[in-house]
Amino acid sequence: MQSAPRGTPPSHRGPAWLSPYLKPVVLSCAGVAFAIGVAEVLADGRALFPGGRPGWGFAVLTGLTVAYLVAVGRDRWWGGSGAGAALALAMLLLYGWVPAGLVCLAVVTLVGAVRRKRWTDALLHGAMDMLGVGAAGLVLAAWGARPSVEEPWHPADWQPSTLPQLLLGAIAYLVVSRGLLWLGTDPSDGPAALASGALPRQGLVAVALLCTAPLIVVVAAGQPLMLPLFAVPLIALDSSFWMASVRDEEQLLDPLTGLPNRQWLLARTQTALDAAAATGDRTALLLIDLDSFRSVNDTLGHLTGDQLLLQIADRIQRRLPEDAEAARLGGDEFAVLLPRVASGTSAQRVARTIIGSLSAPLELDGLTLVVEASVGVAVYPDHAPEGEGLLRRADVAMYTAKRDRSGVEVYDASRDVNTPDRLALLGDLRRALDTGEIELHYQPKVRFDGVVAGLEALLRWHHRDRGRVPPDEFIAIAESSGLMPRLTEYVLESALGQVARWRAAGLTVPVAVNVSPRDVHTPGFAGAVAARLARHGVPAGSLQLEITEHAMLEDPQQAADTLAGLTGHGVRMSLDDFGTGYSSLVHLRSLPVSELKIDRSFVARLVVDSEDAEIVRCTVELAHSLGLVVVAEGVEDDETWERLRALGCDAVQGWLVAAAMPPAEATAWLRARDTAPAEPPGTAEPAPCRRALPPVPDSADAEPVR
């Protein structure tokens, strides 16, 4: 088994607040009790340890046991119901408590002397064993059995009533020694703690060891020189006991990296939350997921992928704060527990430090790779009251960071579609699509000569109980729930149906429809759009699809194929929200778009902010140099209109022209113009249509979101 760095996973949740106070108490009680026992024995003129053949037999058997413990190099040995305990109980039954305590002390002293780094642990566990033996001695004394070196409790004197005495004595030893160990273990210390599921398995082995104690007594009384032969069964049973504990530990470890696994993380997180609740502190959980790890496995093979995970695990551990702990949850997913943090912001700083270390180049089989990661942060008690909830919310935040390519995100309830309220809204959204409750409103795009360049279809949902639901809210639910393809179909069907009705009425106006990155990455999307155009009898040039730069980030090749298919069918493409992406210039030269829309965040402050004005100017010049039409969104006043005209913008969209309108109002708005709006290039020449200021828009149109 690989050694687990930075503390092996604890196997239980003990009361950690007792640990620092219990240890000195245990040492003091054991020391005082043993000193009193030794003093009484010496005061009565009795021997502390048997002499002659029995003494030598026990000494040799103890030496063999200690040699075995040292030889196998078990740094994790912590005493307990092992071979030393069987020896101590055998000594207790035959010669009393003080000689048994000497056996415990001898085992602990010799093992501790060899492992100097663990001598304090050895001393503590020896004290626990000593108190356990003392408890067994008290049980025997209550039944009238008070053996000593001079007056041993000879097996020939045992009666049928002795059996319950022996069982009760062994039980008393187990309860006291194991109970003290459980109370005295800090849950973050590691395998010294017992898993609740491990107790039955380890208990059976412990009972087997303790049951050998009476047999040792029988041999010691009759043939003491044969005592060293017990080393073989004691060592075999002790090894079984140790292997049982190792198997339980391995169930809490990731076999590849040696890090703790999900089961351990949840238990440790709940322990940290309990401590935080008692002190009023905050606890944070970071969930780390590697970006594009699948491509490493597919391209270089799983063996190289495993080597990558090992290096990632090592880097995460190197960047952990002092009290933090890391775990691997599976695949390329890791977690970091921060038991105490000041705020979500401080946890976010730790997360950025970790992913900063992960992004440094690493060497694998002669190749230099750069790995990026996304991290979600959830904080107790702000985001969840228990470990499972905290992990789930960190997972939500991680997927938000991955979707937005922001690196690190703190959990935001408004973006969590799995809350009960949002799950209910998802069900309502499905029904709204079935019943046609969701409507399309249309907002015009107008050129500076007054010609209507087209309309943009925008979603509106007036919930029967909730009232108006913001588009960004229910669209986010659709995107994360798998409902987005159906919503896109609904929008395309409604928009193309309306275009067909307008064309039948003599209004040949092109309509723009927003599509999501998921639509662009769906194979066959271009063919499905072409089939809908044919079914409605609408020419491809009357439909424009608006995409954002995010559509190109996840799978650029699939997106490029889809866009090429759409333009091949004659559908025009528009790049929406330009300037808010991550690699605008790179994508702009390769995307088959005919129109570029400047985001409203730049247009809103165009008149008062010289930097925004310069951005708009450069964008217009760049687009024109590539042969693209430029549309400015969010135009709300005449001054912005005139400034955009001076900068060479081609068309505008916003309240100044018209708010988004229901189909009937949009039809009336179009009919109020002198002639029909323009067709796309290649169709009939449009007649002029002058700009007209609309009434003050309804607040529902304040945020025209797709």
XYZ file of C-alpha atoms in Angstrom, residues 1 4 44 112 211 253 304 591 601 611 655 702:
12
model
C 0.000 0.000 0.000
C -0.602 8.549 2.289
C 4.788 -6.063 51.314
C 9.585 3.329 21.463
C -8.370 -16.068 24.325
C -7.568 5.658 0.298
C 0.276 8.561 -19.082
C -15.920 32.476 -38.028
C -21.777 47.233 -21.906
C -12.019 54.250 -23.483
C -35.127 51.452 -26.735
C -35.433 46.527 -19.699
